[in-house]
Short mmCIF file of C-alpha atoms and ligand atoms in Angstrom, two decimals:
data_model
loop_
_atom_site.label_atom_id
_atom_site.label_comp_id
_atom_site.label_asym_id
_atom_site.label_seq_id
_atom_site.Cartn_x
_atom_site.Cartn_y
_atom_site.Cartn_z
CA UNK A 980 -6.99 27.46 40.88
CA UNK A 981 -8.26 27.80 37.31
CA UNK A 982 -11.69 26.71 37.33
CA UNK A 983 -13.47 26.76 33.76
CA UNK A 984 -17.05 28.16 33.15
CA UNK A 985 -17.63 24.58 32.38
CA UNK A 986 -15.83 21.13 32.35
CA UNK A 987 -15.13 20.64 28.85
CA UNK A 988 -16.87 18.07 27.15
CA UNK A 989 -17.94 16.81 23.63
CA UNK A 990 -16.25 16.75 20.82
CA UNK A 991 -13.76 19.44 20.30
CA UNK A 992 -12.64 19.75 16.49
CA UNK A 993 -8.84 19.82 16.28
CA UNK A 994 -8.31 22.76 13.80
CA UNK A 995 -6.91 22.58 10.39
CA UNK A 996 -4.62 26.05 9.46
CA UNK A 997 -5.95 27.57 6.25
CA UNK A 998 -3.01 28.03 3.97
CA UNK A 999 -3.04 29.61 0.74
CA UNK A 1000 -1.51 27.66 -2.80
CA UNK A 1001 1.47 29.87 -1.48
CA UNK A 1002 2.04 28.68 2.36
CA UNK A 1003 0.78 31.50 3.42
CA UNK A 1004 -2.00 31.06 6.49
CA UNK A 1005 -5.27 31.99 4.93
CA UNK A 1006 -7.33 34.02 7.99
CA UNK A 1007 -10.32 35.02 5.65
CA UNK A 1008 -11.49 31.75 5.76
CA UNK A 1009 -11.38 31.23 9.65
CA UNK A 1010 -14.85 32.87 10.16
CA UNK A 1011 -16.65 30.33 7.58
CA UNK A 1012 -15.17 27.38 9.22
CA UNK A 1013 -16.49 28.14 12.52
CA UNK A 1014 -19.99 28.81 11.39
CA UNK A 1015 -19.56 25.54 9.60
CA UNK A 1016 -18.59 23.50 12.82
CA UNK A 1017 -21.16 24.70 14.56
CA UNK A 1018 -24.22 24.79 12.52
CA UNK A 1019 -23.00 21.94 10.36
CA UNK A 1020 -21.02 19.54 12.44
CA UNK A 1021 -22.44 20.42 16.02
CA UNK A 1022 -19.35 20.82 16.80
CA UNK A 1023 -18.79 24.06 19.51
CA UNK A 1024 -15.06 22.96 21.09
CA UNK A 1025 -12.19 23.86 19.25
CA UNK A 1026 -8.04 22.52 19.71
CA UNK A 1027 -5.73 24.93 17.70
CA UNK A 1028 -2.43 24.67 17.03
CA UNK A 1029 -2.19 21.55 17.35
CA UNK A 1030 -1.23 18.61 15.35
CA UNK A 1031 -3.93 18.99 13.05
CA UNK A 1032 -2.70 22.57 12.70
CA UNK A 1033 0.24 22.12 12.15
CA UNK A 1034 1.19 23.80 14.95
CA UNK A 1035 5.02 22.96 15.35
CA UNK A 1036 5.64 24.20 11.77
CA UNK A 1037 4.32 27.59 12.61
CA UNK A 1038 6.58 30.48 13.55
CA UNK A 1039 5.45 31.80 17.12
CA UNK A 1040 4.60 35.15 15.83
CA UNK A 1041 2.06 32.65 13.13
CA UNK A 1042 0.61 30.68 15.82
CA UNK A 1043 -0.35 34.35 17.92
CA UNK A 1044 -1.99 35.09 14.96
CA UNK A 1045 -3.43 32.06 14.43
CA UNK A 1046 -4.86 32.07 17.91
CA UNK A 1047 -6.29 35.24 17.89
CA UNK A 1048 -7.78 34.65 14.71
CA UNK A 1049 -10.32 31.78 16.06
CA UNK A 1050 -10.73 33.32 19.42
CA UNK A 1051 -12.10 36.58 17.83
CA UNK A 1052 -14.18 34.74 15.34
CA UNK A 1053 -15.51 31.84 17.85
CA UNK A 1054 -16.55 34.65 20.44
CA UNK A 1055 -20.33 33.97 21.13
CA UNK A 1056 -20.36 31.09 19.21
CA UNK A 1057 -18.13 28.59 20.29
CA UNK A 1058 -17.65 27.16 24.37
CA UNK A 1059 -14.78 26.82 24.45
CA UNK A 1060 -10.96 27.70 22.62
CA UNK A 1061 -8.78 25.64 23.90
CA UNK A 1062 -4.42 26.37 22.67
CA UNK A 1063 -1.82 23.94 22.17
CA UNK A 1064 1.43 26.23 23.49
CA UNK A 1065 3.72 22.98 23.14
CA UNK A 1066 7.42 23.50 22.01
CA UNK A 1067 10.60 22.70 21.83
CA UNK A 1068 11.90 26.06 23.69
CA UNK A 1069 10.41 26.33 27.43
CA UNK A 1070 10.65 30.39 26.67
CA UNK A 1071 8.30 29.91 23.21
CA UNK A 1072 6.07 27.94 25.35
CA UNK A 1073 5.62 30.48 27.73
CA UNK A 1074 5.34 33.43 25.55
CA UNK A 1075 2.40 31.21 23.55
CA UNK A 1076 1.03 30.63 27.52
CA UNK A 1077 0.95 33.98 28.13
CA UNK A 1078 -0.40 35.56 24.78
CA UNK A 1079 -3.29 32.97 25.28
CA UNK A 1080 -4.08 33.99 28.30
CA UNK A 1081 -4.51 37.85 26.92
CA UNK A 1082 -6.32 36.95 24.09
CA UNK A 1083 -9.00 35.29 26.24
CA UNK A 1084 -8.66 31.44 25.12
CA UNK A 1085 -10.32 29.05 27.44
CA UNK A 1086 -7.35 26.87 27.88
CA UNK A 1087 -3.87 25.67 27.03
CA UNK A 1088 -2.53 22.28 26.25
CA UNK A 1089 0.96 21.01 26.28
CA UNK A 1090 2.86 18.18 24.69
CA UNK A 1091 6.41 16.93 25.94
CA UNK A 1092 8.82 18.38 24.29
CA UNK A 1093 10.71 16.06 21.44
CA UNK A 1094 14.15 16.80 20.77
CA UNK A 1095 15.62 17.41 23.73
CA UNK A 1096 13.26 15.19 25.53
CA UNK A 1097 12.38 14.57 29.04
CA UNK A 1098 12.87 10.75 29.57
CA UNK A 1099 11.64 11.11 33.75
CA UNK A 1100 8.03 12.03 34.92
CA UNK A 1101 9.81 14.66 37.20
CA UNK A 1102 11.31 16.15 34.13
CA UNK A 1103 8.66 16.59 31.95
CA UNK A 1104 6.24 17.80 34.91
CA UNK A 1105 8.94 20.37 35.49
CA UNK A 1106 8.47 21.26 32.05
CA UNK A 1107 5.06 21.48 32.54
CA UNK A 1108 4.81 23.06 35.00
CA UNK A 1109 6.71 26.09 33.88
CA UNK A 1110 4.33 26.88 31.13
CA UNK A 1111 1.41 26.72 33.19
CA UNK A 1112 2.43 29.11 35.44
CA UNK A 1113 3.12 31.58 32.91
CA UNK A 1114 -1.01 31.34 32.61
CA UNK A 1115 -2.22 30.74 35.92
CA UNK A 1116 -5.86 31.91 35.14
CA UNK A 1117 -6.10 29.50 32.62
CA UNK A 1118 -6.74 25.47 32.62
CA UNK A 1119 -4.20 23.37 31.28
CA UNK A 1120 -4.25 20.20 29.54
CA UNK A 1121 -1.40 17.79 29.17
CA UNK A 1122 -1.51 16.50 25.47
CA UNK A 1123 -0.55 12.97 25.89
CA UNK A 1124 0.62 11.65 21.75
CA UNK A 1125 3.78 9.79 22.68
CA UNK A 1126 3.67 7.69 19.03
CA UNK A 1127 4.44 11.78 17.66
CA UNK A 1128 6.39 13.11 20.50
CA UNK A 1129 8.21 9.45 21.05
CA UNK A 1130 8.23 10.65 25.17
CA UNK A 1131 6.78 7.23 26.33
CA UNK A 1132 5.71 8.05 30.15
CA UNK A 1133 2.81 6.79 31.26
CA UNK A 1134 -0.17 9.42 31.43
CA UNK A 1135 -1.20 7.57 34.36
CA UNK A 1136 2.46 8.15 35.72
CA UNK A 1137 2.34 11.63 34.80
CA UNK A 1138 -1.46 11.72 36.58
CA UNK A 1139 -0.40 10.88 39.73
CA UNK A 1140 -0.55 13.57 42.54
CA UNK A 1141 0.09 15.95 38.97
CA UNK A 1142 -2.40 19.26 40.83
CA UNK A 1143 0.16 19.47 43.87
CA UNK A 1144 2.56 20.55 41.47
CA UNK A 1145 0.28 21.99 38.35
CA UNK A 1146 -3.01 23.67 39.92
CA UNK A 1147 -4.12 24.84 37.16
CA UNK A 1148 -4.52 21.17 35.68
CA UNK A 1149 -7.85 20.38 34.26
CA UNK A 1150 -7.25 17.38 31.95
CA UNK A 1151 -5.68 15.17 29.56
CA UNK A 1152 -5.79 14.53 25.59
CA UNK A 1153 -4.90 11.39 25.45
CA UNK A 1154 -4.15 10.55 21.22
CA UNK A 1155 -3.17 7.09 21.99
CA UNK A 1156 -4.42 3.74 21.55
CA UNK A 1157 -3.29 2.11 25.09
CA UNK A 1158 -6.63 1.82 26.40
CA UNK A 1159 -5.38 0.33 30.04
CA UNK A 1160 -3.52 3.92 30.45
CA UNK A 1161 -6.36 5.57 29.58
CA UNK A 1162 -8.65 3.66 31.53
CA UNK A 1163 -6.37 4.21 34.73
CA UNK A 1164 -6.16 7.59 34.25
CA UNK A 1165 -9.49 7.74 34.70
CA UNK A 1166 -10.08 5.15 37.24
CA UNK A 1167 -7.58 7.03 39.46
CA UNK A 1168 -8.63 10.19 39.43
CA UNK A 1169 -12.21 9.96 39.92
CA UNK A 1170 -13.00 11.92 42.94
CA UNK A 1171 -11.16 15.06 40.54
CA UNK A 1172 -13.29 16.87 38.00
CA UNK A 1173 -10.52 16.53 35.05
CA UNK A 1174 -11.53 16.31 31.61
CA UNK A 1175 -10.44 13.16 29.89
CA UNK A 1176 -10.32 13.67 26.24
CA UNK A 1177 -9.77 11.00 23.61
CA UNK A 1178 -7.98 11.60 20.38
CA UNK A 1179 -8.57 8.52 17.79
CA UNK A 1180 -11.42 8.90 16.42
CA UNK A 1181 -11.43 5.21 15.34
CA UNK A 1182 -11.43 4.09 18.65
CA UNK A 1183 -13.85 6.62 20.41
CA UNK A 1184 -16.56 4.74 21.58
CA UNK A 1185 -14.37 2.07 23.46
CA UNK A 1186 -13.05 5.06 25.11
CA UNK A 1187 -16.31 6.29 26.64
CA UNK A 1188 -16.84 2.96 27.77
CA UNK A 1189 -13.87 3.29 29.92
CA UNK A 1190 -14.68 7.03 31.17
CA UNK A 1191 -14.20 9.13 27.91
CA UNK A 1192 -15.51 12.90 28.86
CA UNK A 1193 -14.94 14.02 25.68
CA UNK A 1194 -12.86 13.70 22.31
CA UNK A 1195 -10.42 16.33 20.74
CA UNK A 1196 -9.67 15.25 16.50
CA UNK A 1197 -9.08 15.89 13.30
CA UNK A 1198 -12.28 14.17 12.02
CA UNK A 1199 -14.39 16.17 13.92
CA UNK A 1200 -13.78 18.76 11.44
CA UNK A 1201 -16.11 17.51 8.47
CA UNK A 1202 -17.94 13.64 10.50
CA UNK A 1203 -18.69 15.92 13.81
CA UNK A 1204 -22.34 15.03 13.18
CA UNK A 1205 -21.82 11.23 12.66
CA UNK A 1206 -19.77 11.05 16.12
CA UNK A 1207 -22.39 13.52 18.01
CA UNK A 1208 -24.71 10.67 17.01
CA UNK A 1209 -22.72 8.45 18.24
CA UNK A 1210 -21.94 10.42 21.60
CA UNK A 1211 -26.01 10.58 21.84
CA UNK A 1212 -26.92 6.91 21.27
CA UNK A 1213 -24.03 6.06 23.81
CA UNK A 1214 -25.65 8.59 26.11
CA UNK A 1215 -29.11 6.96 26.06
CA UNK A 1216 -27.46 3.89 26.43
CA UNK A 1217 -28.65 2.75 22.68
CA UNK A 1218 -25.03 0.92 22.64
CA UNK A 1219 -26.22 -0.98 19.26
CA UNK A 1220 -27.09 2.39 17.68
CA UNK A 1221 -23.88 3.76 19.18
CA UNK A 1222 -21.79 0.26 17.56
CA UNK A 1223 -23.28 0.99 14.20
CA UNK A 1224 -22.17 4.84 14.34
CA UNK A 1225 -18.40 3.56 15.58
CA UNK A 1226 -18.23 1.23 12.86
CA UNK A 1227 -19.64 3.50 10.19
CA UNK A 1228 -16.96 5.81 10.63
CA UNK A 1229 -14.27 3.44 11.32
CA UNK A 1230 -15.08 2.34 7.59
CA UNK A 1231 -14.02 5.53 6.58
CA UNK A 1232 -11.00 6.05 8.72
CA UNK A 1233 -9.99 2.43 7.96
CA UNK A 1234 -9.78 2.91 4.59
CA UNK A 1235 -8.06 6.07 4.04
CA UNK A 1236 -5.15 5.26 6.66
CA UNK A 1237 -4.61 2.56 4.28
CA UNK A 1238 -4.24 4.91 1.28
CA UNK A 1239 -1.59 6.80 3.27
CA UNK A 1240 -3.46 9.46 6.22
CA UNK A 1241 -2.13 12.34 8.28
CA UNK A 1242 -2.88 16.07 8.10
CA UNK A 1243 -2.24 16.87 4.36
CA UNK A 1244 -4.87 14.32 3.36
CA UNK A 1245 -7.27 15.74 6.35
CA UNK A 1246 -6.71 19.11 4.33
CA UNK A 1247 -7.99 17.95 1.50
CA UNK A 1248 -10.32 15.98 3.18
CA UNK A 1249 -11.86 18.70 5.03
CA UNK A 1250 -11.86 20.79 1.27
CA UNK A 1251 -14.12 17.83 -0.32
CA UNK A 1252 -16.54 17.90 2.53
CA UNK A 1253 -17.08 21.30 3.59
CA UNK A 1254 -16.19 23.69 0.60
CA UNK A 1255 -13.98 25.53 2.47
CA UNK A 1256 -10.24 26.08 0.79
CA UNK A 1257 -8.04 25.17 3.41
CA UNK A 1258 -5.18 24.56 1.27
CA UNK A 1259 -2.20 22.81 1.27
CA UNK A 1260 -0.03 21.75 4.22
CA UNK A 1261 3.40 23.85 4.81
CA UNK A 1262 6.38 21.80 3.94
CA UNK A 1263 7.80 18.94 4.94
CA UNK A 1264 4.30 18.00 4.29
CA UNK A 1265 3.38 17.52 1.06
CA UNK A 1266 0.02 18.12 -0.55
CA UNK A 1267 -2.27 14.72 -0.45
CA UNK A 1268 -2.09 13.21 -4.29
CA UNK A 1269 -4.92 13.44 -6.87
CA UNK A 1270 -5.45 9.82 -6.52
CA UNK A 1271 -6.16 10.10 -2.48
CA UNK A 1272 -8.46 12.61 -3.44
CA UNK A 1273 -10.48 10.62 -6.02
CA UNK A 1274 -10.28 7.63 -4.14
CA UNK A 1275 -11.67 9.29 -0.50
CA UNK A 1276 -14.24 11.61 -2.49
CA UNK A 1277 -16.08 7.50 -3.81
CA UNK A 1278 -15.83 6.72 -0.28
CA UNK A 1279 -17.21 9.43 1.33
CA UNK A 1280 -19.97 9.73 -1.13
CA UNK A 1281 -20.60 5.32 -0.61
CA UNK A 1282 -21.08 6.35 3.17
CA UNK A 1283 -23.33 8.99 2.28
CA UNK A 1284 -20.66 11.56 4.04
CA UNK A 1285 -21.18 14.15 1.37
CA UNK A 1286 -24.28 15.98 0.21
CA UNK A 1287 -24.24 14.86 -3.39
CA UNK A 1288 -27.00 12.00 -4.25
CA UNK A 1289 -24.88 10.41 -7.13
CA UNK A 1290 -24.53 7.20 -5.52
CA UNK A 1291 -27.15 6.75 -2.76
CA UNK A 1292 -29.47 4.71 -5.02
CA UNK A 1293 -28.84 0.70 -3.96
CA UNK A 1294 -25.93 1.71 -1.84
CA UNK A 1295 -25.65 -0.66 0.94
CA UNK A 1296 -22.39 0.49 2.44
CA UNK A 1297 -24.66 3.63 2.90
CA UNK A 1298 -24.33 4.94 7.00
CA UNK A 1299 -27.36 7.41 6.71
C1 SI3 B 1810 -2.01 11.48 15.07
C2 SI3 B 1810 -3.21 12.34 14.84
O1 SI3 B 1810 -3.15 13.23 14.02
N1 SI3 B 1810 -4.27 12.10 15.56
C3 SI3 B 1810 -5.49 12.87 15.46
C4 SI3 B 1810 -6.69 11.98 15.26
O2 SI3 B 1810 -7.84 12.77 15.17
C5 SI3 B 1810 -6.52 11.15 13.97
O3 SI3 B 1810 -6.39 12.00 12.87
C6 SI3 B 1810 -7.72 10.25 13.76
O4 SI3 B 1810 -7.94 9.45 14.89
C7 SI3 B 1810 -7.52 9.35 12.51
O5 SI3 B 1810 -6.54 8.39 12.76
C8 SI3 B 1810 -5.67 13.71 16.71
O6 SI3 B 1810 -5.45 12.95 17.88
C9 SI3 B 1810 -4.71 14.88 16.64
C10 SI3 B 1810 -5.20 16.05 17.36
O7 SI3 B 1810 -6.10 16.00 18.13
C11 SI3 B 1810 -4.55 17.34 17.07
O8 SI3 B 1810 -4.57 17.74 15.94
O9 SI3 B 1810 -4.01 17.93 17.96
#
């Protein structure tokens, strides 16, 4: 069985894909980023490919590249790379499986596929099941984001007696909000070591209350330190300290899903924040508008989420 140099745990930044103005994936800006995660969000986990990345719009020959791309430049300075290999062809999967595997990625993660879909927990372990073994050194994680995918079995369904038929299982990314799943996942699997990650950020600390080992997402990216503070107050049981974090950043997320919020406005999100040119998303996205930009830019400087001192003075929406 795949066992992992260590469980994974923490946050673990779901990866934007650098394009260029063109659509082109921009690599020369993949060894900035990961110095930025880790020496300015804390963050050492990565998730590429994945929804964030835009994974399913990349060709498979694009998402190799992609992958090698972070593995080379995280080596000795990230834990752990962790691929999403999901798609639509079983054979694409496998190839992905199988390439991260070579590359030396610490993982692979899977989500159902979505055309074609798999509407029995036999079918889509079957699925699953197939990819992993085309990397049996490597630990897999089922990547459980059914309002996406719109494959609606339970993860605790799925959960249930899932090693006897994937060994190589290590854990789940859960990205949705059905906190009794979740919290059965967990509560019925206990005597296993798997890795149960969360993936909305809005919701995180509820999820650690319920068993949470970790949390794989897209704000990780540029608030990585504001959650690690809240993952450390939680841990020292400071759960007022840990409230205020969780609420802090809710403010944020709150507001801009109510502008309109997915990965082309996490794009330019994560441009504003970090300084990084990450581009525009590949179509059918469409670039986030000037007035999302403007709009998230007074937020994040009101919660004190960028560097600039414009408006700290008398701000008391301020979360520093
Ligand atoms: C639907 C979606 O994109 N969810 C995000 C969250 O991080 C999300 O952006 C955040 O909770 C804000 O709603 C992640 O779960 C996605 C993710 O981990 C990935 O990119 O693979």
């Amino acid at each position: 069985m795949a066992s992992p140099k260590k469980k994974l745990q923490g946050l673990v930044a779901a990866t934007i894909t650098p394009m260029t103005e063109h659509g082109e994936i921009n690599f020369s800006v993949i060894g900035q980023y990961v110095d930025y995660l880790v020496e300015e969000q804390g963050v050492k986990n990565i998730f590429v490919n994945g929804t964030t990345g835009e994974g399913l719009s990349l060709s498979v020959s694009e998402r190799r590249q992609v992958a090698e791309a972070w593995v080379a430049k995280g080596r000795n300075k990230l834990d752990q790379v962790v691929i999403h290999v999901g798609a639509l062809s079983l054979k694409d999967s496998q190839e992905l499986a199988r390439h991260a595997a070579e590359i030396g990625a610490d993982g692979i993660a899977v989500i159902a596929p979505f055309f074609l879909k798999p509407w029995n927990k036999d079918a889509l372990i079957n699925f699953l099941k197939e990819v992993a073994a085309a990397a049996p050194t490597l630990p897999f994680y089922y990547y459980h984001i059914p309002a996406l995918t719109g494959v609606k079995i339970r993860a605790e369904e799925l959960l249930d007696g899932i090693q006897d038929k994937i060994p190589t299982f290590q854990g789940l990314k859960f990205s949705d909000t059905d906190l009794l799943d979740f919290g059965q996942c967990v509560d019925q699997n206990r005597q296993q070591q798997f890795a149960f990650l969360f993936g909305v950020d809005e919701q995180l600390l509820s999820a650690l209350v319920m068993g949470a080992t970790g949390a794989v997402g897209s704000t990780y990216n540029y608030m990585g330190k504001k959650t690690n503070q809240m993952l450390e107050a939680f841990k020292r049981k400071d759960f007022s300290s840990a409230l205020n974090h969780q609420f802090c950043i809710q403010r944020f997320i709150n507001f801009v899903l109510k502008l309109g919020f997915g990965v082309s406005q996490t794009k330019a999100i994560m441009t504003l924040v970090s300084g990084i040119p990450v581009g525009p998303p590949r179509p059918p996205l469409q670039k986030a508008s000037r007035e999302f930009i403007d709009n998230a830019k007074a937020k994040l400087k009101s919660l004190d989420f960028l560097s600039s001192t414009d408006l700290k003075d008398g701000n008391l929406e301020s979360c520093s």
